[in-house]
Amino acid sequence: MGETTVTTYAAAQEVLRNQDMHQALYDAGAQVMGDALITLHGDAHQRRRMMEMTVFNRGFFRNYEHVVFPATLQPLLAPLVAVGEMDLVTFGYRVTMNLTADFAGIDRLEDNAEETDALLTLVKKFSEGATMVHTTRDAQALRDEVDAAMETFEQRFLAPSRARRLALVEAFERGELNESALPRDVLATLLRNRHSHPLADDVFCREITFYLQAGAHSTANSVVHALHEIFTWRAANPDLWAAHAEDAVFIQRCVHESLRLNPASPVAWRRAACPMHVADQAFQQDQRVVVDLHAANRDPAVFGDDASEFNPLRSTDANAWGLSFGYGVHACLGRTLDGGVLFTEKTNPENHQYGIVTLLVRTLLAQGVRPHPTKQPIDDASTTRENWSSYPVIFSRSTP
Ligand code: HEM
């Protein structure tokens, strides 16, 4: 069956909001993603999405950004600033590990660096398995590693987190506990709905690993890309940077502009469930549609003639981040958490929700982060996605 690629913003939107265009990107990653929310369609997708959406509430996000997350960030960052240098990729994954574990519902009972690193190693393996379609490695070797990671994850992390939540949910159901005492995460939500929405053990496990890797991989890479774009732009535009550097809203715009240019997933794949006409094109049943988010986000008809350039001062009527958080049926549930809310004239900058990526970028800029003068960034050779495996930075307060 042939393959069609859509590259314009309007056509991409039409395909992504069409209910009969089914998810197809993770077919090769079924070992990690099989029956996870993002692979479902129709009623099954709608029911699970509605259930899990209850975790992703705007008020809850604001508290998470202003109170919960800064409290985990500072102890991780302070020793690195004291040393004076770090690897941005390692740091990005380490901090976002806490973020996605909080939302997925995975406890870190030992609360030490070894435990976070162990979870991180597992999640990186899940990400690699989920994006198997982009791998440049031997596929069977990768599958074996993913199997082993899944088993370790189940025993060390999922089983205790699940047992603790089940005990709390059962106490709540017996009327011994207030609802407010229940954890607010995907794992607890699945357990509360275990009778109306039962999931087989393996699906249950993959749903949680999907949440862990979906949030960690994209958030970590978005932070690195945003800082890379800022480093490049401020070197070329020192006066403009000096005028805006302290403006949190401007930094949020830099992050959105970087998200637009560097979508964590450069393509979305769909398969036509029936013969259809979408965006002025005819599609046969089972035809694969590649939605080129990277190209659509650079559509000059929407973002202007300089659409391919990083310009945080651009104004556009479209979403500042383009389609990088997806659109339509599978639109990202973590969008407001990571990307924040768009600033308007009525917004109060003091309690505005800037998003976790902007929070991380601002925190690092405030510590004088800049590219390492002698150590170069290294491309991630394990994937065809444009990411770095290492991005060395230093902390220095001298003028860039
Ligand atoms: C900068 C960070 C992020 C980016 C760029 C991003 C991007 C995306 C994209 C493009 C999709 C749609 C994929 C498709 O249409 O095939 C998606 C879906 C999703 N994302 Fe994110 N994401 C980010 C962070 C997060 C976080 C932190 C979470 C959760 C804690 C999350 C949860 C989800 C979920 C649950 C879906 C699937 C929704 C569904 O299938 O109905 N994402 N994300």
Coordinates of C-alpha atoms and ligand atoms in Angstrom, one line a residue:
M1 CA 0.0 0.0 0.0
G2 CA 1.4 3.4 -0.9
E3 CA 2.4 6.2 1.4
T4 CA 1.4 9.9 1.1
T5 CA 3.2 12.7 2.9
V6 CA 1.4 15.9 3.9
T7 CA 3.6 18.9 4.5
T8 CA 1.3 21.9 4.8
Y9 CA -0.1 23.2 8.1
A10 CA -3.7 23.1 6.9
A11 CA -3.5 19.5 5.5
A12 CA -1.7 18.3 8.6
Q13 CA -4.5 19.7 10.8
E14 CA -7.1 18.0 8.7
V15 CA -5.5 14.6 8.8
L16 CA -4.8 14.8 12.6
R17 CA -8.4 15.7 13.5
N18 CA -9.9 13.0 11.3
Q19 CA -11.3 10.1 13.5
D20 CA -10.8 7.6 10.7
M21 CA -7.1 8.4 10.3
H22 CA -5.7 5.8 12.9
Q23 CA -2.4 6.1 14.7
A24 CA 0.4 4.2 12.9
L25 CA 3.7 5.5 14.2
Y26 CA 4.2 3.0 16.9
D27 CA 3.4 -0.3 15.0
A28 CA 7.1 -1.1 15.1
G29 CA 7.2 -0.2 18.8
A30 CA 4.3 -2.3 19.9
Q31 CA 6.5 -4.0 22.5
V32 CA 6.4 -0.8 24.5
M33 CA 3.4 0.9 23.1
G34 CA 0.9 -1.9 22.2
D35 CA -2.6 -0.8 23.5
A36 CA -1.2 2.3 25.2
L37 CA -3.5 5.3 24.9
I38 CA -1.7 6.8 21.9
T39 CA -2.2 3.7 19.8
L40 CA -5.9 3.3 20.4
H41 CA -8.7 4.7 18.2
G42 CA -12.5 5.1 18.2
D43 CA -14.5 4.5 21.4
A44 CA -11.6 2.7 23.2
H45 CA -9.4 5.7 22.7
Q46 CA -12.1 8.2 23.7
R47 CA -13.0 6.3 26.9
R48 CA -9.4 5.9 28.1
R49 CA -8.5 9.5 27.2
M50 CA -11.4 10.9 29.1
M51 CA -10.5 8.8 32.2
E52 CA -6.8 9.8 32.2
M53 CA -7.5 13.4 31.4
T54 CA -8.8 13.9 34.9
V55 CA -5.1 13.9 36.0
F56 CA -4.2 16.7 33.7
N57 CA -6.0 19.6 35.2
R58 CA -4.9 23.2 34.7
G59 CA -5.1 24.2 38.4
F60 CA -3.1 21.2 39.4
F61 CA -0.5 22.0 36.7
R62 CA -0.1 25.5 38.1
N63 CA 0.6 24.2 41.6
Y64 CA 3.0 21.6 40.2
E65 CA 4.9 24.3 38.3
H66 CA 5.0 26.8 41.1
V67 CA 5.4 24.6 44.2
V68 CA 6.1 20.9 43.6
F69 CA 8.6 20.9 40.7
P70 CA 10.9 23.8 42.0
A71 CA 11.3 21.8 45.2
T72 CA 12.7 18.8 43.3
L73 CA 14.7 20.9 40.8
Q74 CA 16.8 22.9 43.2
P75 CA 18.6 20.1 45.1
L76 CA 19.4 18.5 41.7
L77 CA 20.8 21.7 40.2
A78 CA 22.7 23.2 43.1
P79 CA 25.6 20.7 43.2
L80 CA 26.0 21.0 39.4
V81 CA 26.2 24.8 39.5
A82 CA 28.8 24.5 42.3
V83 CA 30.9 22.3 40.0
G84 CA 30.5 24.9 37.2
E85 CA 29.6 22.5 34.3
M86 CA 27.3 19.7 33.4
D87 CA 25.8 17.8 30.5
L88 CA 22.5 19.3 29.5
V89 CA 21.1 16.1 28.1
T90 CA 21.9 14.1 31.3
F91 CA 20.5 16.9 33.4
G92 CA 17.4 17.2 31.3
Y93 CA 16.5 13.5 31.5
R94 CA 17.3 13.4 35.3
V95 CA 14.9 16.3 36.2
T96 CA 12.2 15.3 33.8
M97 CA 12.3 11.8 35.1
N98 CA 10.8 13.1 38.3
L99 CA 8.2 15.0 36.4
T100 CA 6.9 12.0 34.4
A101 CA 7.2 9.6 37.4
D102 CA 5.0 12.0 39.4
F103 CA 2.3 12.1 36.7
A104 CA 2.6 8.4 35.7
G105 CA 2.4 7.4 39.4
I106 CA 5.8 5.7 40.0
D107 CA 7.2 6.2 43.5
R108 CA 10.9 6.6 44.1
L109 CA 10.9 5.0 47.6
E110 CA 14.7 5.2 48.1
D111 CA 14.8 8.8 47.0
N112 CA 18.4 8.7 45.9
A113 CA 20.4 9.4 42.7
E114 CA 21.0 5.7 42.1
E115 CA 17.3 5.0 42.0
T116 CA 16.5 8.0 39.7
D117 CA 19.4 6.9 37.4
A118 CA 18.0 3.3 37.3
L119 CA 14.6 4.5 36.4
L120 CA 16.1 6.8 33.8
T121 CA 18.1 4.0 32.2
L122 CA 14.9 1.9 31.9
V123 CA 12.9 4.8 30.5
K124 CA 15.5 5.6 27.9
K125 CA 15.3 2.0 26.8
F126 CA 11.5 2.3 26.5
S127 CA 11.9 5.4 24.5
E128 CA 14.3 3.7 22.2
G129 CA 11.8 0.8 21.8
A130 CA 8.8 3.1 21.3
T131 CA 10.6 4.9 18.5
M132 CA 12.0 1.7 17.0
V133 CA 10.8 3.0 13.6
H134 CA 13.7 5.6 13.8
T135 CA 16.4 3.3 15.1
T136 CA 19.7 2.9 13.4
R137 CA 20.5 -0.2 15.6
D138 CA 20.0 -4.0 15.2
A139 CA 16.2 -4.3 15.8
Q140 CA 16.3 -7.8 17.5
A141 CA 19.1 -6.7 19.9
L142 CA 17.0 -3.7 20.9
R143 CA 13.9 -5.9 21.4
D144 CA 15.8 -8.1 23.8
E145 CA 17.0 -5.1 25.8
V146 CA 13.4 -3.7 26.0
D147 CA 12.1 -7.1 27.3
A148 CA 14.7 -7.1 30.1
A149 CA 14.0 -3.5 30.9
M150 CA 10.3 -4.2 31.2
E151 CA 10.8 -7.0 33.6
T152 CA 13.1 -5.0 35.8
F153 CA 10.7 -2.1 35.8
E154 CA 7.7 -4.2 36.8
Q155 CA 9.5 -5.8 39.8
R156 CA 11.4 -2.8 41.1
F157 CA 9.0 0.1 40.4
L158 CA 5.6 -0.8 39.2
A159 CA 4.7 -3.5 41.7
P160 CA 5.4 -1.5 44.8
S161 CA 3.8 1.7 43.4
R162 CA 0.7 -0.2 42.4
A163 CA 0.4 -2.1 45.7
R164 CA 0.6 1.2 47.7
R165 CA -2.0 2.9 45.5
L166 CA -4.4 -0.1 45.5
A167 CA -4.3 -0.1 49.3
L168 CA -5.2 3.6 49.4
V169 CA -7.9 3.2 46.7
E170 CA -9.5 0.3 48.6
A171 CA -9.4 2.3 51.9
F172 CA -11.1 5.2 50.1
E173 CA -13.8 2.8 48.7
R174 CA -14.4 1.5 52.2
G175 CA -15.0 5.1 53.3
E176 CA -11.9 5.1 55.5
L177 CA -10.0 7.8 53.5
N178 CA -10.9 11.1 51.9
E179 CA -10.6 11.5 48.2
S180 CA -8.0 14.2 48.6
A181 CA -5.6 11.7 50.2
L182 CA -5.4 9.7 47.0
P183 CA -2.4 10.3 44.7
R184 CA -3.3 12.3 41.6
D185 CA -1.6 10.3 38.9
V186 CA -2.3 7.9 36.0
L187 CA -1.6 4.8 38.0
A188 CA -4.0 5.7 40.8
T189 CA -6.6 6.7 38.2
L190 CA -6.4 3.3 36.4
L191 CA -6.8 1.6 39.8
R192 CA -9.9 3.7 40.8
N193 CA -11.5 2.7 37.4
R194 CA -10.3 -0.9 37.5
H195 CA -13.9 -2.3 37.5
S196 CA -15.4 -0.1 34.9
H197 CA -12.3 0.0 32.7
P198 CA -10.3 -3.3 33.4
L199 CA -6.9 -3.6 31.8
A200 CA -4.8 -6.8 31.4
D201 CA -1.6 -6.7 33.4
D202 CA 0.7 -6.3 30.4
V203 CA -1.5 -3.4 29.0
F204 CA -1.5 -1.8 32.4
C205 CA 2.3 -1.9 32.5
R206 CA 2.7 -0.5 29.0
E207 CA 0.3 2.3 29.7
I208 CA 2.5 3.4 32.6
T209 CA 5.7 3.0 30.7
F210 CA 4.2 5.0 27.8
Y211 CA 3.5 7.9 30.1
L212 CA 7.0 7.7 31.6
Q213 CA 8.8 7.8 28.3
A214 CA 6.4 10.1 26.4
G215 CA 6.9 12.9 28.9
A216 CA 10.6 12.4 29.7
H217 CA 12.0 12.1 26.2
S218 CA 10.1 15.0 24.7
T219 CA 10.6 17.4 27.7
A220 CA 14.3 16.7 28.0
N221 CA 15.0 17.2 24.3
S222 CA 12.8 20.3 24.2
V223 CA 14.9 21.9 27.0
V224 CA 18.2 21.2 25.1
H225 CA 16.8 22.5 21.8
A226 CA 15.4 25.6 23.4
L227 CA 18.7 26.5 25.0
H228 CA 20.6 25.7 21.8
E229 CA 18.4 28.1 19.8
I230 CA 18.7 30.8 22.5
F231 CA 22.6 30.4 22.6
T232 CA 22.7 30.9 18.8
W233 CA 20.2 33.8 18.7
R234 CA 21.7 35.7 21.6
A235 CA 25.2 35.4 20.0
A236 CA 23.8 36.9 16.8
N237 CA 21.5 39.5 18.4
P238 CA 23.3 40.7 21.6
D239 CA 21.4 44.0 21.8
L240 CA 18.0 42.4 21.4
W241 CA 18.9 39.7 23.9
A242 CA 20.0 42.3 26.4
A243 CA 16.7 44.1 26.0
H244 CA 14.6 40.9 26.6
A245 CA 16.8 38.6 28.7
E246 CA 15.0 39.3 32.0
D247 CA 11.5 39.0 30.5
A248 CA 9.9 35.7 31.4
V249 CA 7.2 36.0 28.7
F250 CA 9.9 36.5 26.1
I251 CA 11.7 33.3 27.3
Q252 CA 8.4 31.5 27.0
R253 CA 8.2 32.8 23.4
C254 CA 11.7 31.5 22.7
V255 CA 10.6 28.1 24.0
H256 CA 7.5 28.0 21.9
E257 CA 9.5 29.1 18.8
S258 CA 12.0 26.3 19.5
L259 CA 9.2 23.8 20.0
R260 CA 7.8 24.8 16.6
L261 CA 11.2 24.4 14.8
N262 CA 12.2 21.2 16.6
P263 CA 9.2 19.0 17.1
A264 CA 10.1 16.1 19.5
S265 CA 8.4 13.8 17.0
P266 CA 9.2 15.2 13.5
V267 CA 6.4 13.2 11.9
A268 CA 3.1 11.7 12.9
W269 CA 1.9 8.6 11.1
R270 CA -1.7 7.7 10.4
R271 CA -3.4 4.9 8.4
A272 CA -6.6 5.5 6.6
A273 CA -9.2 3.2 8.2
C274 CA -11.5 3.4 5.1
P275 CA -11.4 5.0 1.7
M276 CA -11.7 8.8 2.2
H277 CA -11.1 12.3 0.9
V278 CA -9.1 14.5 3.3
A279 CA -7.4 17.8 2.6
D280 CA -8.3 17.6 -1.1
Q281 CA -6.6 14.2 -1.4
A282 CA -8.0 10.7 -1.9
F283 CA -6.8 8.0 0.4
Q284 CA -7.3 4.3 0.0
Q285 CA -8.1 2.0 2.9
D286 CA -4.9 1.1 4.8
Q287 CA -2.9 3.8 3.1
R288 CA -0.2 5.3 5.3
V289 CA -0.2 9.0 5.7
V290 CA 3.0 10.7 7.0
V291 CA 2.2 14.0 8.6
D292 CA 5.4 16.0 8.3
L293 CA 5.2 18.1 11.5
H294 CA 8.7 19.5 10.9
A295 CA 7.6 20.8 7.4
A296 CA 4.1 21.9 8.5
N297 CA 5.6 23.9 11.3
R298 CA 7.7 25.8 8.8
D299 CA 4.8 26.5 6.4
P300 CA 5.4 30.1 5.1
A301 CA 1.7 30.5 4.5
V302 CA 1.2 30.3 8.3
F303 CA 4.5 31.6 9.8
G304 CA 5.7 33.9 7.0
D305 CA 8.7 33.9 4.7
D306 CA 11.2 33.5 7.5
A307 CA 9.2 30.5 8.9
S308 CA 12.4 28.3 9.0
E309 CA 14.2 30.8 11.2
F310 CA 14.2 31.1 14.9
N311 CA 12.6 34.4 15.5
P312 CA 11.1 34.8 19.0
L313 CA 9.7 38.2 18.1
R314 CA 7.5 36.8 15.3
S315 CA 3.8 37.3 15.7
T316 CA 1.4 34.7 14.3
D317 CA -2.3 33.8 14.7
A318 CA -1.5 30.1 14.7
N319 CA -0.3 28.2 17.8
A320 CA 3.2 29.6 18.6
W321 CA 4.4 26.0 19.0
G322 CA 2.9 24.9 15.7
L323 CA 1.8 21.3 15.7
S324 CA 4.6 20.1 18.0
F325 CA 2.1 19.0 20.7
G326 CA 0.1 17.2 18.1
Y327 CA -3.5 18.2 17.2
G328 CA -6.9 16.8 17.1
V329 CA -7.6 13.2 18.2
H330 CA -4.3 12.4 19.9
A331 CA -3.4 16.0 21.0
C332 CA -0.9 15.9 23.8
L333 CA -2.3 15.7 27.3
G334 CA 0.9 17.2 28.7
R335 CA 0.9 20.3 26.6
T336 CA -0.2 22.8 29.2
L337 CA 2.1 21.2 31.8
D338 CA 5.2 21.5 29.6
G339 CA 4.3 24.4 27.2
G340 CA 2.3 26.5 29.7
V341 CA -0.5 28.9 28.8
L342 CA -0.3 31.6 26.1
F343 CA 0.3 35.1 27.6
T344 CA -2.5 37.6 27.0
E345 CA -3.0 41.2 28.0
K346 CA -5.1 40.0 31.0
T347 CA -2.4 37.6 32.3
N348 CA -0.7 38.4 35.6
P349 CA 3.0 37.6 35.1
E350 CA 3.4 36.7 38.8
N351 CA 1.2 33.6 38.6
H352 CA 1.2 32.9 34.9
Q353 CA 1.7 29.3 33.9
Y354 CA 4.9 29.4 31.8
G355 CA 5.2 25.6 31.5
I356 CA 7.9 23.3 32.8
V357 CA 10.2 23.7 29.8
T358 CA 10.3 27.5 30.2
L359 CA 10.8 27.0 34.0
L360 CA 13.8 24.9 33.3
V361 CA 15.2 27.2 30.7
R362 CA 14.8 30.3 32.9
T363 CA 16.3 28.6 35.9
L364 CA 19.4 27.6 33.9
L365 CA 19.8 31.0 32.2
A366 CA 19.6 32.6 35.7
Q367 CA 22.6 30.5 36.6
G368 CA 24.5 31.8 33.6
V369 CA 24.3 28.6 31.5
R370 CA 26.3 28.7 28.2
P371 CA 27.9 26.3 25.7
H372 CA 31.1 24.6 27.0
P373 CA 34.0 26.5 25.5
T374 CA 36.0 23.4 24.7
K375 CA 33.7 20.3 24.7
Q376 CA 31.4 20.0 21.7
P377 CA 27.8 18.7 21.6
I378 CA 27.5 15.2 20.2
D379 CA 24.7 14.1 17.9
D380 CA 22.6 11.1 19.0
A381 CA 23.7 8.4 16.6
S382 CA 21.1 5.9 17.9
T383 CA 18.2 7.7 16.2
T384 CA 17.5 9.5 13.0
R385 CA 15.7 12.2 15.1
E386 CA 17.7 15.4 15.4
N387 CA 18.8 15.1 19.0
W388 CA 22.0 15.2 21.0
S389 CA 23.4 12.5 23.1
S390 CA 25.6 15.0 24.9
Y391 CA 25.5 18.8 25.2
P392 CA 28.2 20.1 27.6
V393 CA 27.5 23.5 29.2
I394 CA 29.2 25.7 31.8
F395 CA 27.7 28.1 34.3
S396 CA 29.4 31.5 34.0
R397 CA 28.1 35.0 34.8
S398 CA 30.5 36.8 32.4
T399 CA 29.0 38.5 29.4
P400 CA 28.2 36.0 26.6
Ligands
HEM1 C1 7.7 19.2 25.2 C2 7.1 18.1 25.6 C3 6.1 17.3 24.8 C4 5.9 17.3 23.5 C5 6.6 18.0 22.4 C6 4.8 16.3 23.3 C7 4.3 16.0 22.0 C8 3.3 15.1 21.8 C9 2.7 14.9 20.5 C10 3.2 15.4 19.1 C11 1.6 14.0 20.7 C12 0.7 13.5 19.6 C13 1.3 12.3 18.8 C14 0.4 11.9 17.7 O1 -0.5 12.6 17.2 O2 0.7 10.8 17.1 C15 1.6 13.8 22.1 C16 0.6 13.0 22.7 C17 0.6 12.7 24.0 N1 1.4 13.3 25.0 FE1 2.8 14.6 24.8 N2 4.4 15.8 24.5 C18 5.2 16.4 25.5 C19 5.1 16.2 26.8 C20 4.2 15.4 27.4 C21 4.1 15.1 28.8 C22 5.0 15.8 29.9 C23 3.1 14.2 29.0 C24 2.5 13.6 30.3 C25 3.0 13.8 31.5 C26 2.5 13.9 27.7 C27 1.5 13.1 27.5 C28 1.0 12.8 26.2 C29 -0.1 11.8 26.0 C30 -0.9 11.0 27.1 C31 -0.4 11.8 24.6 C32 -1.4 10.9 23.9 C33 -2.7 11.5 23.8 C34 -3.7 10.6 23.1 O3 -3.3 9.7 22.3 O4 -4.9 10.8 23.2 N3 3.2 14.6 26.8 N4 2.5 14.5 22.8

